[in-house]
Short mmCIF file of C-alpha atoms and ligand atoms in Angstrom, two decimals:
data_model
loop_
_atom_site.label_atom_id
_atom_site.label_comp_id
_atom_site.label_asym_id
_atom_site.label_seq_id
_atom_site.Cartn_x
_atom_site.Cartn_y
_atom_site.Cartn_z
CA MET A 1460 6.97 -4.97 -33.37
CA LEU A 1461 5.68 -8.53 -33.36
CA SER A 1462 6.00 -8.78 -29.60
CA SER A 1463 3.99 -5.62 -28.95
CA VAL A 1464 1.17 -6.88 -31.18
CA LEU A 1465 1.17 -10.18 -29.29
CA LEU A 1466 1.08 -8.33 -25.98
CA LEU A 1467 -2.07 -6.42 -26.92
CA LEU A 1468 -3.77 -9.63 -27.99
CA LEU A 1469 -2.84 -11.22 -24.68
CA ILE A 1470 -4.41 -8.37 -22.70
CA ASN A 1471 -7.64 -8.73 -24.68
CA GLY A 1472 -7.57 -12.51 -24.38
CA ALA A 1473 -7.11 -12.34 -20.61
CA GLN A 1474 -10.28 -10.21 -20.22
CA ALA A 1475 -8.79 -7.23 -18.40
CA ALA A 1476 -10.51 -6.71 -15.08
CA TYR A 1477 -10.26 -4.79 -11.81
CA TYR A 1478 -9.45 -6.78 -8.65
CA GLY A 1479 -9.61 -4.07 -5.97
CA ALA A 1480 -7.44 -1.41 -4.38
CA VAL A 1481 -6.31 0.19 -1.10
CA ILE A 1482 -5.47 3.88 -0.60
CA THR A 1483 -3.75 5.33 2.48
CA ASN A 1484 -2.47 8.79 3.55
CA TYR A 1485 0.43 9.41 5.86
CA PHE A 1486 1.95 12.56 7.36
CA GLY A 1487 5.59 12.52 8.47
CA ASP A 1488 6.77 13.93 11.79
CA VAL A 1489 8.95 16.77 10.58
CA GLN A 1490 7.58 20.23 9.77
CA PRO A 1491 6.57 21.26 7.17
CA PHE A 1492 4.55 18.06 7.12
CA VAL A 1493 4.79 16.09 3.90
CA LEU A 1494 1.85 13.98 2.78
CA THR A 1495 2.61 10.51 1.43
CA TYR A 1496 -0.19 8.97 -0.60
CA HIS A 1497 0.02 5.19 -1.11
CA PHE A 1498 -2.18 3.69 -3.77
CA LYS A 1499 -2.29 -0.08 -4.24
CA GLU A 1500 -4.30 -1.43 -7.12
CA SER A 1501 -4.94 -4.90 -8.53
CA GLY A 1502 -5.94 -6.06 -11.97
CA SER A 1503 -5.95 -9.24 -14.03
CA SER A 1504 -2.55 -8.33 -15.52
CA CYS A 1505 0.37 -6.03 -14.71
CA GLN A 1506 0.19 -4.33 -18.14
CA GLU A 1507 -3.40 -3.45 -17.51
CA VAL A 1508 -2.67 -1.83 -14.13
CA ASP A 1509 0.00 0.25 -15.93
CA ILE A 1510 -2.59 1.37 -18.47
CA TRP A 1511 -4.94 2.62 -15.72
CA HIS A 1512 -2.16 4.37 -13.86
CA CYS A 1513 -0.17 6.05 -16.58
CA GLY A 1514 -1.42 5.13 -20.04
CA GLY A 1515 0.86 2.10 -20.21
CA ASN A 1516 4.11 4.03 -19.57
CA CYS A 1517 4.67 3.77 -15.84
CA THR A 1518 8.10 5.36 -15.51
CA THR A 1519 6.56 8.48 -13.88
CA PRO A 1520 5.31 8.71 -11.23
CA PRO A 1521 6.98 5.57 -9.88
CA VAL A 1522 4.78 2.50 -9.84
CA TYR A 1523 6.15 -0.65 -8.24
CA ALA A 1524 4.97 -4.20 -8.73
CA VAL A 1525 3.96 -5.74 -5.40
CA ASP A 1526 3.15 -9.31 -6.39
CA GLU A 1527 1.60 -11.33 -9.16
CA SER A 1528 -0.32 -14.60 -9.23
CA ARG A 1529 0.30 -16.08 -12.64
CA ASN A 1530 -2.73 -15.87 -14.95
CA GLU A 1531 -4.90 -14.53 -12.14
CA TRP A 1532 -3.92 -11.08 -10.80
CA CYS A 1533 -1.23 -8.44 -10.44
CA GLN A 1534 -0.97 -5.88 -7.63
CA LYS A 1535 0.98 -2.65 -8.09
CA THR A 1536 1.60 0.29 -5.81
CA GLU A 1537 2.18 3.93 -6.48
CA VAL A 1538 3.63 6.31 -3.90
CA ARG A 1539 3.06 10.04 -4.31
CA ILE A 1540 4.55 12.72 -2.11
CA TYR A 1541 2.77 16.06 -1.70
CA TYR A 1542 4.58 19.05 -0.27
CA SER A 1543 1.65 21.43 -0.40
CA TYR A 1544 -1.99 20.87 0.60
CA GLY A 1545 -4.74 22.92 2.21
CA PRO A 1546 -5.59 22.43 5.92
CA ARG A 1547 -9.09 21.28 5.05
CA THR A 1548 -11.23 18.22 4.88
CA PHE A 1549 -10.11 16.24 1.88
CA THR A 1550 -12.32 13.88 -0.10
CA TYR A 1551 -11.02 12.45 -3.31
CA GLN A 1552 -12.42 10.02 -5.80
CA HIS A 1553 -9.61 8.07 -7.36
CA SER A 1554 -10.01 7.10 -10.98
CA VAL A 1555 -9.33 3.58 -12.18
CA GLY A 1556 -9.80 4.39 -15.84
CA SER A 1557 -12.60 2.62 -17.64
CA SER A 1558 -11.92 -0.72 -15.97
CA SER A 1559 -14.67 -2.96 -14.65
CA TRP A 1560 -14.67 -5.30 -11.68
CA THR A 1561 -13.92 -8.90 -12.51
CA GLU A 1562 -17.19 -10.82 -12.88
CA ASN A 1563 -18.76 -11.34 -9.46
CA ARG A 1564 -21.81 -12.87 -7.80
CA ASN A 1565 -22.93 -9.66 -6.09
CA GLY A 1566 -23.15 -7.78 -9.40
CA ILE A 1567 -20.61 -4.98 -8.85
CA ILE A 1568 -19.49 -3.57 -12.19
CA THR A 1569 -18.06 -0.06 -11.84
CA PRO A 1570 -15.21 0.41 -9.36
CA LYS A 1571 -15.46 3.46 -7.11
CA LEU A 1572 -12.69 4.50 -4.75
CA ILE A 1573 -13.27 7.36 -2.34
CA ILE A 1574 -10.76 8.37 0.30
CA SER A 1575 -11.55 11.04 2.91
CA ASN A 1576 -9.16 12.52 5.40
CA ASP A 1577 -9.09 15.66 7.52
CA PHE A 1578 -5.96 17.75 6.95
CA ARG A 1579 -6.70 20.18 9.81
CA THR A 1580 -4.28 20.11 12.74
CA ARG A 1581 -5.20 17.61 15.46
CA SER A 1582 -4.90 18.99 19.00
CA ASP A 1583 -3.47 15.72 20.34
CA ILE A 1584 -0.59 15.26 17.91
CA ASN A 1585 -0.18 18.80 16.46
CA LYS A 1586 -0.25 17.58 12.90
CA PRO A 1587 -2.86 16.34 10.41
CA ASN A 1588 -4.37 12.86 10.67
CA SER A 1589 -2.78 9.85 8.99
CA THR A 1590 -5.24 7.18 7.86
CA PRO A 1591 -5.09 3.54 8.98
CA ARG A 1592 -2.65 1.31 7.14
CA ILE A 1593 -3.64 -2.11 5.82
CA SER A 1594 -2.49 -4.73 3.31
CA ILE A 1595 -4.82 -6.99 1.38
CA LEU A 1596 -4.32 -9.64 -1.28
CA PRO A 1597 -6.31 -9.14 -4.50
CA VAL A 1598 -7.94 -12.60 -4.17
CA LEU A 1599 -8.78 -14.58 -1.03
CA ARG A 1600 -10.30 -18.01 -1.58
CA VAL A 1601 -12.01 -20.68 0.49
CA PRO A 1602 -13.78 -23.95 -0.44
CA SER A 1603 -17.57 -23.61 -0.06
CA ASN A 1604 -17.75 -26.35 2.61
CA CYS A 1605 -15.09 -24.89 4.94
CA GLN A 1606 -15.47 -22.34 7.75
CA ARG A 1607 -13.03 -19.43 7.60
CA ASN A 1608 -12.25 -16.36 9.71
CA ILE A 1609 -10.12 -13.68 8.13
CA ASN A 1610 -8.51 -11.19 10.49
CA LEU A 1611 -7.41 -8.13 8.59
CA LEU A 1612 -4.51 -6.62 10.49
CA VAL A 1613 -4.68 -2.85 10.58
CA SER A 1614 -2.34 -0.33 12.15
CA ASP A 1615 -2.82 3.37 12.68
CA PRO A 1616 0.18 5.73 12.73
CA ASP A 1617 -1.59 8.00 15.26
CA GLY A 1618 -2.70 5.17 17.56
CA ASP A 1619 -6.37 5.70 16.73
CA ASP A 1620 -9.22 3.25 17.11
CA VAL A 1621 -9.64 1.55 13.70
CA ARG A 1622 -12.99 0.15 12.55
CA CYS A 1623 -14.09 -1.68 9.41
CA ARG A 1624 -17.47 -1.81 7.65
CA TYR A 1625 -18.86 -2.38 4.17
CA ALA A 1626 -18.95 0.66 1.88
CA ALA A 1627 -22.40 2.26 1.55
CA GLY A 1628 -24.24 5.15 -0.08
CA SER A 1629 -22.03 7.40 -2.19
CA GLU A 1630 -18.93 5.30 -1.37
CA CYS A 1631 -19.81 2.77 -4.08
CA ASP A 1632 -21.45 2.67 -7.48
CA THR A 1633 -23.39 -0.49 -6.54
CA CYS A 1634 -22.99 -1.35 -2.87
CA THR A 1635 -24.41 -4.90 -2.54
CA PRO A 1636 -22.08 -6.64 -0.05
CA PRO A 1637 -21.15 -10.31 -0.53
CA SER A 1638 -23.99 -12.37 0.97
CA VAL A 1639 -21.57 -15.06 2.17
CA LEU A 1640 -19.17 -12.87 4.15
CA SER A 1641 -19.82 -10.79 7.26
CA VAL A 1642 -17.51 -8.06 8.50
CA SER A 1643 -17.14 -6.95 12.11
CA SER A 1644 -16.07 -3.48 13.23
CA SER A 1645 -12.87 -5.04 14.56
CA CYS A 1646 -11.94 -5.90 10.95
CA SER A 1647 -12.56 -9.61 11.06
CA LEU A 1648 -14.42 -11.26 8.20
CA SER A 1649 -16.24 -14.51 8.64
CA PHE A 1650 -17.40 -17.12 6.16
CA SER A 1651 -19.61 -20.05 7.13
CA PRO A 1652 -19.88 -23.26 5.11
CA THR A 1653 -22.45 -22.87 2.39
CA ASN A 1654 -23.83 -24.97 -0.45
CA SER A 1655 -22.56 -25.10 -4.01
CA SER A 1656 -25.14 -22.61 -5.28
CA ASP A 1657 -23.14 -19.85 -3.54
CA GLU A 1658 -19.84 -20.70 -5.21
CA GLY A 1659 -18.07 -18.08 -7.29
CA PRO A 1660 -16.23 -14.78 -6.92
CA TYR A 1661 -17.58 -11.85 -4.87
CA ALA A 1662 -16.48 -8.21 -4.98
CA VAL A 1663 -15.67 -6.91 -1.48
CA GLN A 1664 -15.92 -3.13 -1.00
CA MET A 1665 -14.97 -2.10 2.54
CA MET A 1666 -14.18 1.16 4.29
CA VAL A 1667 -11.63 1.37 7.10
CA GLU A 1668 -11.93 4.38 9.41
CA ASP A 1669 -9.97 5.88 12.28
CA PHE A 1670 -11.62 7.39 15.36
CA PRO A 1671 -9.81 9.39 18.07
CA ARG A 1672 -9.51 7.59 21.42
CA GLN A 1673 -10.58 10.77 23.23
CA THR A 1674 -12.30 14.01 22.20
CA ILE A 1675 -9.94 16.21 20.22
CA ASN A 1676 -10.09 19.52 18.31
CA LEU A 1677 -9.19 20.05 14.70
CA THR A 1678 -7.92 23.52 13.77
CA ASP A 1679 -8.25 25.02 10.30
CA GLY A 1680 -4.89 26.58 9.45
CA TYR A 1681 -6.43 29.35 7.32
CA THR A 1682 -9.18 30.56 9.64
CA GLY A 1683 -8.13 29.22 13.05
CA VAL A 1684 -11.65 27.81 13.43
CA GLN A 1685 -11.73 24.74 15.67
CA SER A 1686 -14.11 21.83 15.51
CA VAL A 1687 -14.54 18.99 17.94
CA LYS A 1688 -14.19 15.29 17.08
CA THR A 1689 -15.49 12.81 19.62
CA THR A 1690 -14.67 9.12 19.84
CA SER A 1691 -17.64 8.41 17.53
CA ASP A 1692 -16.51 10.75 14.73
CA ALA A 1693 -14.32 9.20 12.02
CA ILE A 1694 -11.42 11.45 11.00
CA GLY A 1695 -10.26 9.52 7.95
CA SER A 1696 -11.79 6.76 5.86
CA ILE A 1697 -10.08 4.64 3.22
CA PRO A 1698 -11.38 2.15 0.67
CA VAL A 1699 -10.20 -1.48 0.90
CA GLN A 1700 -11.39 -3.65 -1.99
CA PHE A 1701 -10.61 -7.21 -3.08
CA VAL A 1702 -12.13 -10.38 -4.54
CA PHE A 1703 -13.40 -13.19 -2.32
CA LYS A 1704 -13.71 -16.51 -4.16
CA VAL A 1705 -15.88 -19.35 -2.90
CA ASP A 1706 -14.39 -22.41 -4.57
CA PRO A 1707 -15.93 -25.88 -5.09
CA ALA A 1708 -16.04 -27.99 -1.92
CA ALA A 1709 -12.73 -29.50 -0.79
CA PRO A 1710 -12.50 -33.25 0.02
CA SER A 1711 -11.45 -32.15 3.54
CA CYS A 1712 -11.33 -28.87 5.49
CA THR A 1713 -8.59 -30.08 7.84
CA THR A 1714 -5.61 -27.77 7.41
CA GLY A 1715 -2.46 -29.53 6.26
CA GLU A 1716 -4.33 -31.91 3.93
CA TYR A 1717 -5.67 -29.90 0.96
CA LEU A 1718 -5.64 -26.45 2.62
CA PRO A 1719 -1.98 -25.58 3.31
CA ARG A 1720 -1.04 -25.30 6.99
CA PHE A 1721 1.70 -22.95 8.20
CA LEU A 1722 4.60 -24.55 10.04
CA PRO A 1723 7.44 -23.02 12.09
CA PRO A 1724 9.41 -20.83 11.53
CA THR A 1725 6.49 -18.93 9.92
CA PRO A 1726 5.78 -15.93 12.20
CA GLU A 1727 2.41 -15.96 13.99
CA HIS A 1728 -0.48 -13.83 12.77
CA GLY A 1729 -0.02 -10.35 14.28
CA ALA A 1730 3.67 -10.90 15.06
CA GLN A 1731 5.73 -7.72 15.34
CA ILE A 1732 9.02 -7.68 13.44
CA TYR A 1733 11.54 -4.87 13.91
CA THR A 1734 14.17 -3.60 11.52
CA ASN A 1735 16.09 -0.41 10.77
CA VAL A 1736 16.58 1.72 7.68
CA SER A 1737 18.91 -0.10 5.22
CA GLU A 1738 18.77 -3.24 7.36
CA THR A 1739 17.43 -6.22 5.42
CA VAL A 1740 14.77 -8.29 7.13
CA GLU A 1741 14.03 -11.83 5.98
CA ILE A 1742 10.82 -13.61 6.94
CA ASN A 1743 10.88 -17.39 6.50
CA ILE A 1744 7.58 -19.04 5.72
CA ARG A 1745 6.89 -22.75 5.61
CA ALA A 1746 3.67 -24.55 4.76
CA GLU A 1747 2.54 -28.11 4.06
CA ALA A 1748 -0.42 -29.80 2.37
CA THR A 1749 -0.15 -33.59 2.39
CA GLN A 1750 -2.85 -34.14 -0.27
CA ALA A 1751 -1.87 -31.28 -2.60
CA GLU A 1752 1.21 -29.68 -4.08
CA THR A 1753 2.30 -26.46 -2.38
CA THR A 1754 2.98 -24.16 -5.30
CA GLU A 1755 3.00 -20.48 -4.47
CA LEU A 1756 3.48 -17.81 -1.82
CA LEU A 1757 1.43 -14.68 -2.50
CA PHE A 1758 1.82 -11.48 -0.50
CA SER A 1759 0.99 -7.81 -0.17
CA GLY A 1760 3.11 -5.33 1.75
CA PRO A 1761 5.16 -2.14 1.46
CA PRO A 1762 6.98 -1.33 -1.82
CA GLY A 1763 10.22 -3.27 -2.24
CA VAL A 1764 9.36 -6.66 -0.68
CA THR A 1765 10.64 -9.60 -2.75
CA LYS A 1766 9.84 -13.29 -2.43
CA SER A 1767 11.73 -16.47 -3.10
CA SER A 1768 11.06 -20.17 -2.85
CA SER A 1769 13.44 -22.99 -2.04
CA GLY A 1770 10.91 -25.73 -2.78
CA SER A 1771 8.92 -28.17 -0.62
CA GLY A 1772 6.73 -25.41 0.81
CA ASN A 1773 9.67 -23.26 1.96
CA PHE A 1774 9.46 -19.57 1.07
CA SER A 1775 10.92 -16.29 2.20
CA LEU A 1776 10.05 -12.60 1.99
CA THR A 1777 12.88 -10.08 2.04
CA TRP A 1778 12.65 -6.33 2.60
CA THR A 1779 15.16 -3.51 3.01
CA PRO A 1780 13.48 -0.32 4.28
CA ILE A 1781 14.65 3.01 2.84
CA ALA A 1782 14.91 6.32 4.75
CA GLY A 1783 11.24 7.22 4.13
CA ASP A 1784 10.12 4.05 5.95
CA GLY A 1785 11.81 5.08 9.24
CA GLY A 1786 9.41 5.15 12.19
CA LEU A 1787 6.66 3.39 10.18
CA ASN A 1788 4.77 0.22 10.94
CA TYR A 1789 3.54 -1.68 7.86
CA PRO A 1790 1.22 -4.69 7.76
CA LEU A 1791 2.62 -7.42 5.50
CA CYS A 1792 0.19 -10.21 4.57
CA PHE A 1793 0.66 -13.53 2.81
CA VAL A 1794 -1.02 -16.81 1.87
CA VAL A 1795 0.37 -20.08 0.53
CA GLN A 1796 -1.46 -21.83 -2.31
CA ALA A 1797 -1.54 -25.50 -3.16
CA ASN A 1798 -3.16 -27.35 -6.06
CA SER A 1799 -4.48 -30.81 -6.59
CA SER A 1800 -6.22 -32.11 -9.72
CA ARG A 1801 -6.89 -28.62 -11.08
CA SER A 1802 -8.30 -27.27 -7.80
CA VAL A 1803 -6.51 -24.45 -5.97
CA TYR A 1804 -6.42 -24.33 -2.18
CA GLN A 1805 -5.38 -21.32 -0.13
CA SER A 1806 -4.04 -21.26 3.42
CA ASP A 1807 -5.39 -18.81 6.00
CA LEU A 1808 -4.37 -15.18 5.44
CA ARG A 1809 -1.47 -14.43 7.74
CA CYS A 1810 -0.26 -10.88 8.44
CA VAL A 1811 2.63 -9.49 10.46
CA PHE A 1812 3.67 -5.94 11.33
CA VAL A 1813 7.09 -4.75 10.23
CA THR A 1814 8.30 -1.67 12.11
CA THR A 1815 11.31 0.28 10.92
CA GLY A 1816 13.33 2.07 13.59
CA ASN A 1817 14.27 5.75 13.26
CA THR A 1818 17.98 4.93 13.11
CA THR A 1819 19.03 6.69 9.89
CA VAL A 1820 21.94 6.37 7.53
CA SER A 1821 24.66 9.01 7.79
CA ARG A 1822 24.23 11.67 5.13
CA SER A 1823 27.62 13.36 5.51
CA ASN A 1824 28.63 12.39 1.98
CA THR A 1825 25.59 12.62 -0.29
CA THR A 1826 27.43 11.52 -3.44
CA THR A 1827 28.37 8.12 -2.05
CA PRO A 1828 25.88 5.50 -3.21
CA PRO A 1829 24.04 4.25 -0.13
CA PRO A 1830 24.36 0.57 0.67
CA THR A 1831 20.77 -0.10 -0.26
CA THR A 1832 18.76 -0.18 -3.47
CA LEU A 1833 16.75 2.98 -3.86
CA ARG A 1834 13.16 2.45 -4.92
CA THR A 1835 12.41 5.80 -6.55
CA THR A 1836 13.23 5.55 -10.21
CA THR A 1837 13.80 8.22 -12.85
CA ASN A 1838 14.02 8.01 -16.61
CA GLN A 1839 17.76 8.55 -16.36
CA PRO A 1840 19.71 5.40 -15.60
CA THR A 1841 22.45 7.11 -13.64
CA THR A 1842 20.67 9.15 -10.96
CA THR A 1843 18.01 8.29 -8.40
CA THR A 1844 16.64 10.22 -5.45
CA THR A 1845 14.74 9.13 -2.36
CA PRO A 1846 11.78 11.10 -1.08
CA PRO A 1847 12.85 13.71 1.46
CA THR A 1848 12.87 12.47 5.00
CA SER A 1849 13.69 15.60 6.91
CA SER A 1850 13.71 19.32 6.34
CA THR A 1851 15.67 22.15 7.86
CA PRO A 1852 13.51 23.83 10.49
CA ASN A 1853 13.64 27.40 9.01
CA ALA A 1854 10.23 26.82 7.38
CA THR A 1855 7.21 29.14 7.59
CA PRO A 1856 6.07 28.74 11.19
CA ASP A 1857 2.52 30.09 10.64
CA PRO A 1858 -0.28 27.70 9.73
CA GLY A 1859 -1.55 27.75 6.16
CA PRO A 1860 -0.20 26.30 2.95
CA TYR A 1861 3.16 24.72 3.55
CA TYR A 1862 6.19 25.64 1.49
CA LEU A 1863 9.15 23.35 1.29
CA LEU A 1864 12.23 25.42 1.86
CA ALA A 1865 14.86 22.75 2.10
CA LEU A 1866 15.03 19.02 1.89
CA ASN A 1867 17.40 16.28 2.66
CA ALA A 1868 17.57 13.55 0.01
CA GLU A 1869 19.94 10.74 -0.77
CA ILE A 1870 21.42 10.66 -4.24
CA SER A 1871 23.11 7.73 -5.86
CA THR A 1872 24.87 8.64 -9.09
CA SER A 1873 27.79 7.72 -11.29
CA LEU A 1874 28.13 11.37 -12.35
CA SER A 1875 30.63 13.67 -10.71
CA MET A 1876 29.31 16.54 -8.58
CA GLU A 1877 32.33 18.60 -9.68
CA SER A 1878 32.11 18.20 -13.46
CA ASP A 1879 28.44 17.22 -14.03
CA SER A 1880 26.68 19.37 -11.45
CA ALA A 1881 24.36 21.00 -14.03
CA THR A 1882 23.14 17.59 -15.25
CA ILE A 1883 22.67 16.35 -11.70
CA MET A 1884 20.74 19.50 -10.74
CA ASN A 1885 18.45 19.14 -13.75
CA LEU A 1886 17.76 15.51 -12.91
CA ILE A 1887 16.96 16.40 -9.30
CA LYS A 1888 14.68 19.22 -10.44
CA GLU A 1889 12.80 16.95 -12.82
CA GLU A 1890 12.40 14.33 -10.12
CA LEU A 1891 11.12 16.87 -7.56
CA ARG A 1892 8.52 18.11 -10.05
CA ARG A 1893 7.43 14.57 -10.69
CA GLN A 1894 7.10 14.08 -6.94
CA GLY A 1895 4.61 17.00 -6.86
CA LEU A 1896 6.67 20.16 -6.35
CA PRO A 1897 5.54 23.25 -8.28
CA SER A 1898 7.20 23.86 -11.67
CA ASP A 1899 8.75 27.14 -10.49
CA ILE A 1900 11.09 25.54 -7.95
CA MET A 1901 14.60 26.88 -7.89
CA LEU A 1902 17.64 24.74 -7.16
CA LYS A 1903 20.84 26.12 -5.74
CA LEU A 1904 24.18 24.39 -5.38
CA LEU A 1905 25.38 25.14 -1.85
CA SER A 1906 28.65 23.25 -1.97
CA SER A 1907 30.10 20.29 -3.83
CA THR A 1908 28.08 17.93 -1.65
CA LEU A 1909 24.97 20.03 -0.91
CA VAL A 1910 22.25 21.22 -3.22
CA GLY A 1911 19.75 23.84 -2.00
CA VAL A 1912 16.15 23.91 -3.31
CA THR A 1913 13.66 26.74 -2.91
CA THR A 1914 10.10 27.20 -4.07
CA GLN A 1915 7.91 30.28 -4.20
CA GLY A 1916 4.20 30.59 -3.60
CA PRO A 1917 1.53 27.87 -3.39
C1 LIG B 2343 -28.57 -24.01 -1.14
O1 LIG B 2343 -28.87 -22.79 -0.47
C2 LIG B 2343 -30.00 -22.14 -1.00
C3 LIG B 2343 -30.10 -20.79 -0.30
O2 LIG B 2343 -29.87 -20.90 1.07
C4 LIG B 2343 -31.24 -23.00 -0.82
O3 LIG B 2343 -32.35 -22.34 -1.37
C5 LIG B 2343 -31.02 -24.31 -1.51
O4 LIG B 2343 -32.08 -25.17 -1.24
C6 LIG B 2343 -29.72 -24.97 -1.03
N1 LIG B 2343 -29.46 -26.14 -1.83
C7 LIG B 2343 -29.09 -27.30 -1.29
C8 LIG B 2343 -28.82 -28.41 -2.26
O5 LIG B 2343 -28.98 -27.45 -0.09
C1 LIG B 2344 -11.26 22.54 21.95
O1 LIG B 2344 -12.04 23.67 21.60
C2 LIG B 2344 -12.90 24.09 22.64
C3 LIG B 2344 -13.74 25.25 22.12
O2 LIG B 2344 -13.69 25.35 20.72
C4 LIG B 2344 -12.06 24.54 23.84
O3 LIG B 2344 -12.91 24.90 24.90
C5 LIG B 2344 -11.17 23.37 24.26
O4 LIG B 2344 -10.30 23.79 25.28
C6 LIG B 2344 -10.36 22.88 23.10
N1 LIG B 2344 -9.63 21.68 23.51
C7 LIG B 2344 -8.38 21.43 23.13
C8 LIG B 2344 -7.79 20.13 23.61
O5 LIG B 2344 -7.73 22.20 22.45
C1 LIG B 2345 18.16 -0.69 15.20
O1 LIG B 2345 19.19 0.22 15.56
C2 LIG B 2345 19.29 0.42 16.97
C3 LIG B 2345 20.31 1.51 17.21
O2 LIG B 2345 21.46 1.29 16.48
C4 LIG B 2345 19.67 -0.90 17.65
O3 LIG B 2345 19.73 -0.72 19.05
C5 LIG B 2345 18.60 -1.93 17.32
O4 LIG B 2345 18.98 -3.19 17.85
C6 LIG B 2345 18.44 -2.06 15.81
N1 LIG B 2345 17.29 -2.93 15.56
C7 LIG B 2345 17.38 -4.02 14.83
C8 LIG B 2345 16.13 -4.81 14.65
O5 LIG B 2345 18.41 -4.38 14.30
C1 LIG B 2346 12.47 -26.39 4.44
O1 LIG B 2346 12.63 -25.84 5.73
C2 LIG B 2346 12.82 -26.80 6.75
C3 LIG B 2346 12.84 -26.09 8.10
O2 LIG B 2346 13.24 -24.76 7.99
C4 LIG B 2346 14.10 -27.57 6.49
O3 LIG B 2346 14.26 -28.57 7.48
C5 LIG B 2346 14.00 -28.20 5.12
O4 LIG B 2346 15.23 -28.82 4.81
C6 LIG B 2346 13.71 -27.16 4.07
N1 LIG B 2346 13.52 -27.78 2.79
C7 LIG B 2346 14.04 -27.28 1.67
C8 LIG B 2346 13.80 -28.05 0.42
O5 LIG B 2346 14.69 -26.25 1.64
C1 LIG B 2347 10.38 7.40 15.82
O1 LIG B 2347 10.12 8.80 15.87
C2 LIG B 2347 8.76 9.12 16.12
C3 LIG B 2347 8.61 10.61 16.01
O2 LIG B 2347 9.73 11.30 16.51
C4 LIG B 2347 8.36 8.61 17.49
O3 LIG B 2347 7.01 8.91 17.73
C5 LIG B 2347 8.56 7.11 17.50
O4 LIG B 2347 8.27 6.61 18.78
C6 LIG B 2347 9.99 6.74 17.12
N1 LIG B 2347 10.05 5.31 16.98
C7 LIG B 2347 11.06 4.59 17.43
C8 LIG B 2347 10.97 3.13 17.20
O5 LIG B 2347 12.03 5.08 18.01
C1 LIG B 2348 -0.30 -28.01 -9.87
O1 LIG B 2348 -0.23 -27.08 -10.94
C2 LIG B 2348 0.94 -27.17 -11.73
C3 LIG B 2348 0.92 -26.05 -12.73
O2 LIG B 2348 -0.35 -25.87 -13.29
C4 LIG B 2348 0.99 -28.55 -12.39
O3 LIG B 2348 2.19 -28.65 -13.13
C5 LIG B 2348 0.97 -29.61 -11.30
O4 LIG B 2348 0.93 -30.87 -11.89
C6 LIG B 2348 -0.24 -29.42 -10.40
N1 LIG B 2348 -0.15 -30.37 -9.30
C7 LIG B 2348 -1.14 -31.16 -8.92
C8 LIG B 2348 -0.88 -32.08 -7.80
O5 LIG B 2348 -2.24 -31.09 -9.47
#
């Protein structure tokens, strides 16, 4: 009881605040197409992000911690899977509760997050559009006297042309962009040395859009009506928001002195790293600052990345992709921070791409715990499921709302399929509903190692 009272006081004392977000949409390759909705959000504390997401109890839907910078920010991510959606243009305003932006120089108070995507079938890929994919840290900082270029690495699952710009019009509550930072359509941000009167935090509200590389048609699955998208028509647009802090001038802008400098074996910015499902990838990062103490590695990437430090500016990031990550290319970004007499110095933002091969784990025995940690959690300690990664092809072939007729999921459980099948089936059913399936789904046990699932109607 005492600890929960203390916790509430801490949240109030820390002045809960919003530090930005990123939302992306992705469609898998197997019909019926499943929509994965990734929502990354940052606040001044992890408890506070939980309160916005799920009233403080974040067991459902699953919310994962990405990274935390002590006493400054916490980034969390939520992954939602949708099995049913209309083949229409989709525009959604995501709520971030009653939170306000952290205090900023450009006067942005109310967060607004609008994602748009077109769910009609693209003629070039025969499925709906996936939005660009991007990772961003909640806070990027630079001393006011130092020049900095920030290249935001973006990838697009459909190979589209990706462009960045500041949010405008109805995309923001107050749109004033940071006066000290300019953004180019190629997603590079540039800061020029300024005087101390410009120091302080700025709220950055950007939109990242994907454009087809050639003229394509989009077909409405209900009416069959086609519309044309040229290379100057955005198909999807996602919000990318973070805090840019202009700190007091540094004694020197030379990297490696106060501002940490990356050393080998740190991968280069834009490096491509390959892995496979269930295969752990480790990225070693090393940085030095001769006039400051290298203290922290901060990162943002796909759910499940963990970090460790072995001291003296040596860090590593470790990630084991699960089945749902197969075939995907994720940007993973990081910075190293150093401090010296109460000032904090941040290295350049460095991002790499991590691509997971399609090589999948054998599913011949679904009751054997897979060799990897599953990231989807349930309230029950004994059973977890992964999002479906493939479906049997006997699905409705006509366009229109999609019905999931069968799915293939991995289950790790200490229960026995022979004696506890009813409990296992109930847990699976609950989990599928939480993942967005209608409440009238029916589950059928096909054999001791196979469970069938059917759903009726939209
Ligand atoms: C700082 O910049 C502002 C705006 O550009 C300018 O008005 C002011 O004179 C500058 N101050 C100094 C000390 O250079
Ligand atoms: C796109 O639609 C137009 C007319 O609506 C049609 O003439 C054209 O062939 C279509 N192109 C593709 C690639 O489907
Ligand atoms: C992924 O698996 C394929 C097929 O087994 C293999 O050829 C490839 O080397 C693996 N990739 C990595 C990065 O281990
Ligand atoms: C840090 O990494 C470098 C190169 O990888 C190595 O030579 C050094 O011993 C490491 N230091 C620590 C404290 O692990
Ligand atoms: C994975 O599968 C997708 C769809 O079948 C394909 O487009 C992609 O090239 C594959 N990737 C690899 C690395 O094999
Ligand atoms: C850096 O910060 C840590 C924690 O606040 C502190 O213990 C350490 O003395 C600082 N180092 C320097 C060089 O200021």
